[in-house]
mmCIF file of C-alpha atoms in Angstrom:
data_model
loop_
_atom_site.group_PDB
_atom_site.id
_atom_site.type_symbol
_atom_site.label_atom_id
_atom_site.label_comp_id
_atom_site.label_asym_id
_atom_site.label_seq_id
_atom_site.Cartn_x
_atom_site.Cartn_y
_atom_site.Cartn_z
ATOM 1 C CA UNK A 895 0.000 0.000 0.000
ATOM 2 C CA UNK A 896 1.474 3.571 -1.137
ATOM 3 C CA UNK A 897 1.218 6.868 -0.173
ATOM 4 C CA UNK A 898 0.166 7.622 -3.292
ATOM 5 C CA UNK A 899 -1.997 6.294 -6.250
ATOM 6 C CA UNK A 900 -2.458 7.720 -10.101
ATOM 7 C CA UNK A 901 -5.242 4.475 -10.630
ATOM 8 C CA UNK A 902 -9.102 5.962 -10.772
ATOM 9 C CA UNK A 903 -10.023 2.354 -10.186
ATOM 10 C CA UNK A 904 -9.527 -0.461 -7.532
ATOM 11 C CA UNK A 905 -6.848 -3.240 -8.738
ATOM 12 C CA UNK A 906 -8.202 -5.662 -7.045
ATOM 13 C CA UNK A 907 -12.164 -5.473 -8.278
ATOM 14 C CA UNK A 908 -12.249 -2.493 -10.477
ATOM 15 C CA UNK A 909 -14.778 -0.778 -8.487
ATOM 16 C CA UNK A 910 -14.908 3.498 -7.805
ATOM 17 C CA UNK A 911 -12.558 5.118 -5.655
ATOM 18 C CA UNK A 912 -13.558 7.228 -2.709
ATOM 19 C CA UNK A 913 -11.249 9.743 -0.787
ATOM 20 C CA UNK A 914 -12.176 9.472 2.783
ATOM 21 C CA UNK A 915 -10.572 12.231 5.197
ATOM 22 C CA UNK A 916 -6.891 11.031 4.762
ATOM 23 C CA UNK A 917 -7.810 7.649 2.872
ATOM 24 C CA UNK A 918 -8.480 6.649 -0.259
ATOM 25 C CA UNK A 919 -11.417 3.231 -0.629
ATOM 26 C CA UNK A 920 -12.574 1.289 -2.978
ATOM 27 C CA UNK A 921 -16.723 1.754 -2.666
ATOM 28 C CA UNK A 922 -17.082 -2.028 -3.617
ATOM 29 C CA UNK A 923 -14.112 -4.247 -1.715
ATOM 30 C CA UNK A 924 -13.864 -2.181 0.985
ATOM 31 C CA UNK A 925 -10.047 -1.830 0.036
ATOM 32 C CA UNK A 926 -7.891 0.899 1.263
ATOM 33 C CA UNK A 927 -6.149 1.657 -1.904
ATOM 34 C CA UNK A 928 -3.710 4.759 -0.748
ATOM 35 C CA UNK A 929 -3.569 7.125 2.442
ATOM 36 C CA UNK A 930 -2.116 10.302 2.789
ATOM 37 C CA UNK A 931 -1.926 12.071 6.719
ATOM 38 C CA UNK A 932 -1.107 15.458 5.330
ATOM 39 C CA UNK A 933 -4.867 17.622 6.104
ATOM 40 C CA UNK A 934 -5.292 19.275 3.015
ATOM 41 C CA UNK A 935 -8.799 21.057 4.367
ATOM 42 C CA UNK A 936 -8.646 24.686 5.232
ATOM 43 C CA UNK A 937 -6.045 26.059 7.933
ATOM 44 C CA UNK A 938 -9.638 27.974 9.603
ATOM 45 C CA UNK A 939 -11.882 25.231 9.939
ATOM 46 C CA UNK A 940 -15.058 25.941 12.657
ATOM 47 C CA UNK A 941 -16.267 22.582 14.956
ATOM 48 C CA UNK A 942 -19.772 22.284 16.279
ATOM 49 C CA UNK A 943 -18.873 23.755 19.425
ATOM 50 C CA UNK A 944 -17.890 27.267 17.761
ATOM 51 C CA UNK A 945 -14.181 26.591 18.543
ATOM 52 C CA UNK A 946 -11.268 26.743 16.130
ATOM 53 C CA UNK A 947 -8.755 24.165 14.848
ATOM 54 C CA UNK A 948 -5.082 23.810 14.451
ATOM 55 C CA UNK A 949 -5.067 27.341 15.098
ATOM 56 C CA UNK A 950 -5.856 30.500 18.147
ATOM 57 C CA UNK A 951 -8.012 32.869 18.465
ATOM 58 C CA UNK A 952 -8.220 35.575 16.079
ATOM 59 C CA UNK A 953 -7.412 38.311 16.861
ATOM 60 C CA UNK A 954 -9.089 41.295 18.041
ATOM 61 C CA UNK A 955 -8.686 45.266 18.747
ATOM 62 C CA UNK A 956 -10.876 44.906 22.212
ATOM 63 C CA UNK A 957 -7.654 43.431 23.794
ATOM 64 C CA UNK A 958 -4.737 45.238 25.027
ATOM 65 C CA UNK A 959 -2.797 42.615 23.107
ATOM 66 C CA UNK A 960 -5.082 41.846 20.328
ATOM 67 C CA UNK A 961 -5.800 38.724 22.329
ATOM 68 C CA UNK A 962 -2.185 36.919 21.896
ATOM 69 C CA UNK A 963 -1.825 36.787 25.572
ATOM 70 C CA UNK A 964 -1.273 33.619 27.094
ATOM 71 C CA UNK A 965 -3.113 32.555 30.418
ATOM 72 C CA UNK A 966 -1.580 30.056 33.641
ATOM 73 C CA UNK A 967 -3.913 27.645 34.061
ATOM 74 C CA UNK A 968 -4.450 26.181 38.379
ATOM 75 C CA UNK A 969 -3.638 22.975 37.265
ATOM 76 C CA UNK A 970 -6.609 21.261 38.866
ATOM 77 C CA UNK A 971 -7.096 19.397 42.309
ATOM 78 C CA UNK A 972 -4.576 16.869 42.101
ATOM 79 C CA UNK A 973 -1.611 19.296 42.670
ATOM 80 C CA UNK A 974 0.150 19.281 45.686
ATOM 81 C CA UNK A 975 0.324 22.441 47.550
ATOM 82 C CA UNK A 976 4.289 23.449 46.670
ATOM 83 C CA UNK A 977 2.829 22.994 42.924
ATOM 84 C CA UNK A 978 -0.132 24.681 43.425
ATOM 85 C CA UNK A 979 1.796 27.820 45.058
ATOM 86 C CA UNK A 980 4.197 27.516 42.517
ATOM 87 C CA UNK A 981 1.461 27.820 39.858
ATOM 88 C CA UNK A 982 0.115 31.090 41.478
ATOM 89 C CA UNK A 983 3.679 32.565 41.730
ATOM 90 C CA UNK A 984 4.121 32.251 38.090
ATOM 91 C CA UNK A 985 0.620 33.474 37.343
ATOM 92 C CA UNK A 986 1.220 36.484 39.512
ATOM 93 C CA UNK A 987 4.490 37.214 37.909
ATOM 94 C CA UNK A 988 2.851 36.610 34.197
ATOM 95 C CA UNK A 989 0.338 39.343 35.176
ATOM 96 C CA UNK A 990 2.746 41.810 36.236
ATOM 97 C CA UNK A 991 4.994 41.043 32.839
ATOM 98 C CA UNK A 992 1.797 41.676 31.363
ATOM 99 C CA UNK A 993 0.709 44.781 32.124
ATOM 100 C CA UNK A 994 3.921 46.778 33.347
ATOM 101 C CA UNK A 995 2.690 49.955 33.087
ATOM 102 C CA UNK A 996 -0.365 51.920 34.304
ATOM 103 C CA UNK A 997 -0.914 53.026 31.111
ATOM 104 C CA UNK A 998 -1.693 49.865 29.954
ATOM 105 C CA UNK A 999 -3.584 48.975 32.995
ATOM 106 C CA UNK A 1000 -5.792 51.910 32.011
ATOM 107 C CA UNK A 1001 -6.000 50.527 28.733
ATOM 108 C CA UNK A 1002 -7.078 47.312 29.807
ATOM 109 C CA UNK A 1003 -9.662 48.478 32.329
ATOM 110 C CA UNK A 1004 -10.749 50.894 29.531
ATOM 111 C CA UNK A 1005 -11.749 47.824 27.140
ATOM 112 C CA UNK A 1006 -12.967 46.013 29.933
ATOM 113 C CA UNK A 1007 -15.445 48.642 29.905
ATOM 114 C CA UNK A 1008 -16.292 49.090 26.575
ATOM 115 C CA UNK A 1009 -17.174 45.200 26.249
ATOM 116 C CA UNK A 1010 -19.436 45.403 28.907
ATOM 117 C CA UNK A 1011 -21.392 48.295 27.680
ATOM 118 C CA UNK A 1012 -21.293 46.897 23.844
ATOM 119 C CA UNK A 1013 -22.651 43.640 25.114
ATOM 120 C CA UNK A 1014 -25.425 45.394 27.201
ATOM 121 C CA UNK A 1015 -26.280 46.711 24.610
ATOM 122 C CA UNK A 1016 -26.311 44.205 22.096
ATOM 123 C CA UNK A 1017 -23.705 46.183 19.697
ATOM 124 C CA UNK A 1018 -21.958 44.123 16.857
ATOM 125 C CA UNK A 1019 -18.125 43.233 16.961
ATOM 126 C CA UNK A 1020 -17.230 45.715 14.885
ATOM 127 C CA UNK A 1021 -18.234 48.763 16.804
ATOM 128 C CA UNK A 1022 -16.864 46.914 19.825
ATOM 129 C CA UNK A 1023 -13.526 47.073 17.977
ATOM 130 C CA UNK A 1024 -14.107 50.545 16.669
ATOM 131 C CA UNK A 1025 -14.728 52.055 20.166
ATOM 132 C CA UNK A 1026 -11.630 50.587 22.030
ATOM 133 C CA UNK A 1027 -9.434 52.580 19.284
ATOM 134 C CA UNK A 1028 -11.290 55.672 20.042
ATOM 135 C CA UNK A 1029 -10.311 54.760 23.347
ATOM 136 C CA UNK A 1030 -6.743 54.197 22.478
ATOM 137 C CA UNK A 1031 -6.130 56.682 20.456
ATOM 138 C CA UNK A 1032 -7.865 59.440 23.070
ATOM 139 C CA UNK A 1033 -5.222 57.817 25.076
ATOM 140 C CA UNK A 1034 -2.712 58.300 22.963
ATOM 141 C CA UNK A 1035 -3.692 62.230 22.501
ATOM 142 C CA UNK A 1036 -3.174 62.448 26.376
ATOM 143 C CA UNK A 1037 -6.647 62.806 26.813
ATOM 144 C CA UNK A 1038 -7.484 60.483 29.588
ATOM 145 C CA UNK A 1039 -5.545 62.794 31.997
ATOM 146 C CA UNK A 1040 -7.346 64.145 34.335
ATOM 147 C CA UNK A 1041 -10.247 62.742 33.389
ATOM 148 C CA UNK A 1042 -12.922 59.870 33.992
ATOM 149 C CA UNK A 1043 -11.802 56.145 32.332
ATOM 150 C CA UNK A 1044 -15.645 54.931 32.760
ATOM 151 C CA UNK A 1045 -16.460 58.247 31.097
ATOM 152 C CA UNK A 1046 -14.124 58.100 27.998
ATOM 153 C CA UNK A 1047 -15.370 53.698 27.664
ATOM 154 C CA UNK A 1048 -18.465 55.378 27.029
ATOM 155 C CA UNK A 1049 -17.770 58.320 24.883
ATOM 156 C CA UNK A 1050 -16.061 55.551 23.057
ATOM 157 C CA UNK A 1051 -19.075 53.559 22.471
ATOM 158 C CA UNK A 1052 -21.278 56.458 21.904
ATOM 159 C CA UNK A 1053 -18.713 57.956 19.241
ATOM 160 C CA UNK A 1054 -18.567 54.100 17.511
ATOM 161 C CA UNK A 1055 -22.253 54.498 17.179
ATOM 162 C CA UNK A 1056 -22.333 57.742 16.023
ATOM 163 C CA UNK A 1057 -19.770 56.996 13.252
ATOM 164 C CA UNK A 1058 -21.295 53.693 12.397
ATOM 165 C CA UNK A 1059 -25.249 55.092 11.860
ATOM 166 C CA UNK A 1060 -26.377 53.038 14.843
ATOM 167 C CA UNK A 1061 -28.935 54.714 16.715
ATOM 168 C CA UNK A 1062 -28.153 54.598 20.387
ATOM 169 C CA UNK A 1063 -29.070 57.951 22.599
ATOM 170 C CA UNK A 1064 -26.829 59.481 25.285
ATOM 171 C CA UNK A 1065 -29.206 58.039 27.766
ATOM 172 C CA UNK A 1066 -29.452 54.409 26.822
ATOM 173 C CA UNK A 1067 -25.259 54.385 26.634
ATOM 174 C CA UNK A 1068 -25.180 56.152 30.104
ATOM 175 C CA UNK A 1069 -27.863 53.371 31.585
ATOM 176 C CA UNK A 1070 -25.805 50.417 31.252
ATOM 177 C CA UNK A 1071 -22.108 52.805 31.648
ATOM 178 C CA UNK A 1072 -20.652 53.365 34.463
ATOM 179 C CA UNK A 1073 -20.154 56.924 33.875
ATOM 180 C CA UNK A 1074 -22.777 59.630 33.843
ATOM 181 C CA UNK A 1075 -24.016 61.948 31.577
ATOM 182 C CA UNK A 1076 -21.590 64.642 32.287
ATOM 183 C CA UNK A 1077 -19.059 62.219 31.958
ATOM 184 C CA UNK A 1078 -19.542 60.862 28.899
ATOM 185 C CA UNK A 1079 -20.463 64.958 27.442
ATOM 186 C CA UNK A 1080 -17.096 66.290 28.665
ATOM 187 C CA UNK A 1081 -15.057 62.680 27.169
ATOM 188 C CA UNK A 1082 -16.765 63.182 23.923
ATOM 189 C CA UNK A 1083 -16.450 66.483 23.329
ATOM 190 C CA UNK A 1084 -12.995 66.054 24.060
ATOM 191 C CA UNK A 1085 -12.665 63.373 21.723
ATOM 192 C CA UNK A 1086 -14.169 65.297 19.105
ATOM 193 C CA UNK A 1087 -12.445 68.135 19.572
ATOM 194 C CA UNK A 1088 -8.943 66.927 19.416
ATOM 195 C CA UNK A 1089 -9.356 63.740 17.481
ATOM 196 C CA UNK A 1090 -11.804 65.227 14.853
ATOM 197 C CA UNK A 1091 -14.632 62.412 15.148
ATOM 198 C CA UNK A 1092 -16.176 62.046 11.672
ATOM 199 C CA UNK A 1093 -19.715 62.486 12.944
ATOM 200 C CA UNK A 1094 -22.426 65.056 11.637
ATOM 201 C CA UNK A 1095 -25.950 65.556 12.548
ATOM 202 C CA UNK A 1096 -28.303 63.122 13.612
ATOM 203 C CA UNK A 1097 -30.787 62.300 11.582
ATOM 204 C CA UNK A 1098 -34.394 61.378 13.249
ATOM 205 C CA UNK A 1099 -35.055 58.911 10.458
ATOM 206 C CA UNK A 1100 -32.811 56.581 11.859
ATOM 207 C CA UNK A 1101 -34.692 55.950 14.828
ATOM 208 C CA UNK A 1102 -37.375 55.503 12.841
ATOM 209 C CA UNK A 1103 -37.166 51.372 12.480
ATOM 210 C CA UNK A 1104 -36.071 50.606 15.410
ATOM 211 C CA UNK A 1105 -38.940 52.616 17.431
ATOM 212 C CA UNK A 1106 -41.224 51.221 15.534
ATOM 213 C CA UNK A 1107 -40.287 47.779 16.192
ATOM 214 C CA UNK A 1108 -40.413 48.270 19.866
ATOM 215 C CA UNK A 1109 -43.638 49.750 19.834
ATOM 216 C CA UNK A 1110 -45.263 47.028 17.354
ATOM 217 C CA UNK A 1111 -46.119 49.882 15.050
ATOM 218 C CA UNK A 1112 -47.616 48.427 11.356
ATOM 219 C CA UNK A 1113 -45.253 49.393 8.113
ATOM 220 C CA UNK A 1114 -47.883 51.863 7.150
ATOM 221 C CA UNK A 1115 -47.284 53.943 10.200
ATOM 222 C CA UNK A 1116 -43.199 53.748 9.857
ATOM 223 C CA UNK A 1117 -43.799 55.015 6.166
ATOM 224 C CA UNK A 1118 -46.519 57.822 7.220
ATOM 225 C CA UNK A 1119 -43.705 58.777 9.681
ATOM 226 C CA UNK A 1120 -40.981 58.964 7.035
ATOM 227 C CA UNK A 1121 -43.143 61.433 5.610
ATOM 228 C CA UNK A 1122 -44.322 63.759 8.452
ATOM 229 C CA UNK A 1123 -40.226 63.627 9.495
ATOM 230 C CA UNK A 1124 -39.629 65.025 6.080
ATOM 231 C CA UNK A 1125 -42.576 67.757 5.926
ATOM 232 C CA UNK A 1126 -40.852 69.172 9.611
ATOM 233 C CA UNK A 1127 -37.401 69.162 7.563
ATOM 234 C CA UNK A 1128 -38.543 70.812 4.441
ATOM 235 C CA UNK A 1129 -40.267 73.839 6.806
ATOM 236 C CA UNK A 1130 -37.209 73.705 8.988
ATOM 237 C CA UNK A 1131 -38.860 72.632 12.441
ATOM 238 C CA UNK A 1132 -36.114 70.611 13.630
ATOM 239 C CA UNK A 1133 -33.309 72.922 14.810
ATOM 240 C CA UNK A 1134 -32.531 72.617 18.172
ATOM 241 C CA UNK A 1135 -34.927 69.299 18.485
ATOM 242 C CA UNK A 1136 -33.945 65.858 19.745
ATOM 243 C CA UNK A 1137 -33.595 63.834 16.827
ATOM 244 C CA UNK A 1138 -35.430 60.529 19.109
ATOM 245 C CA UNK A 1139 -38.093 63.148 20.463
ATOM 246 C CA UNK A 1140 -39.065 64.238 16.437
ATOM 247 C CA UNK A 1141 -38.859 60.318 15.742
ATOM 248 C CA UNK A 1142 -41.158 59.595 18.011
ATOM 249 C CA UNK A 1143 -43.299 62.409 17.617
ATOM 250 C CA UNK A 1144 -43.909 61.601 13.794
ATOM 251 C CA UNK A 1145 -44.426 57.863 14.889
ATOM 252 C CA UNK A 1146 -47.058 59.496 17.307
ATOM 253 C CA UNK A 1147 -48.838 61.654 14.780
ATOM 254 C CA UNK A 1148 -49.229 58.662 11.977
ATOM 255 C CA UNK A 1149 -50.449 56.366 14.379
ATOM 256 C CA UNK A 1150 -52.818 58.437 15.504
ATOM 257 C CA UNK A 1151 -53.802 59.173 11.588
ATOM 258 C CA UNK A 1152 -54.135 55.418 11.240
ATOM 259 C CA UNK A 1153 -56.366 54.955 14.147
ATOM 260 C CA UNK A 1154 -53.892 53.177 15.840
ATOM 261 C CA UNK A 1155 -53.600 52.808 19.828
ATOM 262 C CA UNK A 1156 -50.371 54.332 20.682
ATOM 263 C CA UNK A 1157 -50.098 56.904 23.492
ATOM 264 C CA UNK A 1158 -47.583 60.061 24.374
ATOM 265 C CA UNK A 1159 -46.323 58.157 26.927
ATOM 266 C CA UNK A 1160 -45.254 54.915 25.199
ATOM 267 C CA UNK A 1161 -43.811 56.559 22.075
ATOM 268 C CA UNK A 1162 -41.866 59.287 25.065
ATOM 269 C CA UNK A 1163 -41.004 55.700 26.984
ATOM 270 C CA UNK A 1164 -39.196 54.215 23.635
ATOM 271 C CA UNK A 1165 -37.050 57.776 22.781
ATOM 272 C CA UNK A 1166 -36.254 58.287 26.553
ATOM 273 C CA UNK A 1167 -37.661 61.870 26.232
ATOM 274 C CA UNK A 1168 -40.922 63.685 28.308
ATOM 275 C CA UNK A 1169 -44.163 63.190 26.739
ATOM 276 C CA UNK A 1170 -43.694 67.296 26.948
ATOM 277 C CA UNK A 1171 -41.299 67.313 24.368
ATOM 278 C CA UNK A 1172 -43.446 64.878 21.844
ATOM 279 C CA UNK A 1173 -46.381 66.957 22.712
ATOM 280 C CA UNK A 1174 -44.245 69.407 21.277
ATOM 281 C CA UNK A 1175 -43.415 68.393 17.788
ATOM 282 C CA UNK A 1176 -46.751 67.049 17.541
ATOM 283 C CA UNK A 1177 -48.374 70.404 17.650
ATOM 284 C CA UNK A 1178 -45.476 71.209 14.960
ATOM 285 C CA UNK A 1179 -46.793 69.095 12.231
ATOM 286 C CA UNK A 1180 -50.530 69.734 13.464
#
């Protein structure tokens, strides 16, 4: 039996050849006709339990060391004591190798941060990724100095959403942050002063979907909206307005053209605004 084979057929019964994993069978005999152990399948293969093969994790800009850091396991129960203290020596030592500076402790506690707000709030990977290198670049510009690290995690995520079109409010970062309003105002508007954030405007419309969804509102009522937002921009109603107050003030005003049950309240609940300030822009486009 070779390593290799040129022969399309079996020589013992002329039946089909079949490559199986690092084999090669005759579908008839049975016969194992040539086998090669080289694994000529892709390097990246996924298994069913969403872990990777032959190679690490990839990696990632939400880790001070994109994730190439190497961890000190405890070894289990079956260690003695000496080996289990010798274990936590070495693990204590790796840490401090680790992170040597405060900087980079900063850093780290920084994207700490900004992983648990991005999961909280059910943000994808990439603005994850996007808002730990606003955070290290703020860093960088000697921004952090002086200032709050739970603050500038936030700004961080806020800013990623703001460059990425996602709509997430002030308030519903600050509700899951550690930081507080002010915090995240003064870390932001130091970001985007010195680091030149490429944000603009925001624009009520994209609210629009994702209010909607939470308030079970029809298509018809979405598109109704779409059009009342754009009536207040063509008579130039929405200077100085909060783009999630309009949105849900033009959500508001279609449902109630449609008849459908939706109240101040709810639609003020979903933008995290007073029902004063929908009340408002409703009487606008009335």
């Amino acid at each position: 039996m070779g390593n290799t084979t040129s022969t399309t057929t079996c020589p013992e019964c002329s039946g089909r050849l079949r490559a199986e994993g690092d084999e090669t069978v005759c579908a008839g005999c049975g016969l194992v006709v040539a086998e090669d152990r080289i694994d000529r399948g892709p390097e990246w293969r996924p298994l069913d339990d969403d872990r990777r093969e032959r190679t690490g994790a990839p990696l990632t800009r939400s880790r001070h060391d994109r994730g190439l850091s190497t961890e000190i396991g405890r070894g289990g129960r079956r260690l003695t004591g000496r080996k289990r203290r010798m274990l936590a020596r070495l693990r204590r030592q790796h840490n401090r190798a680790r992170i040597p500076t405060k900087a980079k402790r900063n850093q780290v506690y920084g994207f700490t941060e900004i992983r648990r707000i991005t999961g909280a709030l059910s943000l994808p990977e990439t603005v994850r990724d996007r808002a730990c290198m606003f955070f290290e670049r703020a860093q960088d510009e000697d921004l952090l100095r002086g200032r709050s690290l739970e603050g500038f995690a936030a700004a961080s995520v806020y800013a990623a959403c703001r460059t990425a079109s996602l709509t997430r409010s002030v308030a519903e970062v600050v509700e899951v942050a550690k930081a507080s309003a002010d915090e995240l105002q003064v870390a932001y508007d130091a970001m985007n002063r010195d680091m030149g954030l490429p944000t603009g405007p925001i624009d009520p419309a994209e609210f629009l979907p994702r209010f909607a969804s939470e308030l079970n509102l029809p298509t018809r009522v979405e598109s109704r909206a779409r059009e009342l937002l754009a009536e207040l921009r063509d008579t130039g109603h929405l200077a100085g307005r909060k783009p999630g107050g309009v949105a849900a003030a033009c959500l508001y005003a279609a449902a109630r053209e449609a008849n459908y049950p939706l109240t101040q309240r709810r639609a003020a609940t979903v933008a995290n605004v007073t029902p004063v300030t929908v009340r408002g822009t409703y009487r606008e486009l009335e």
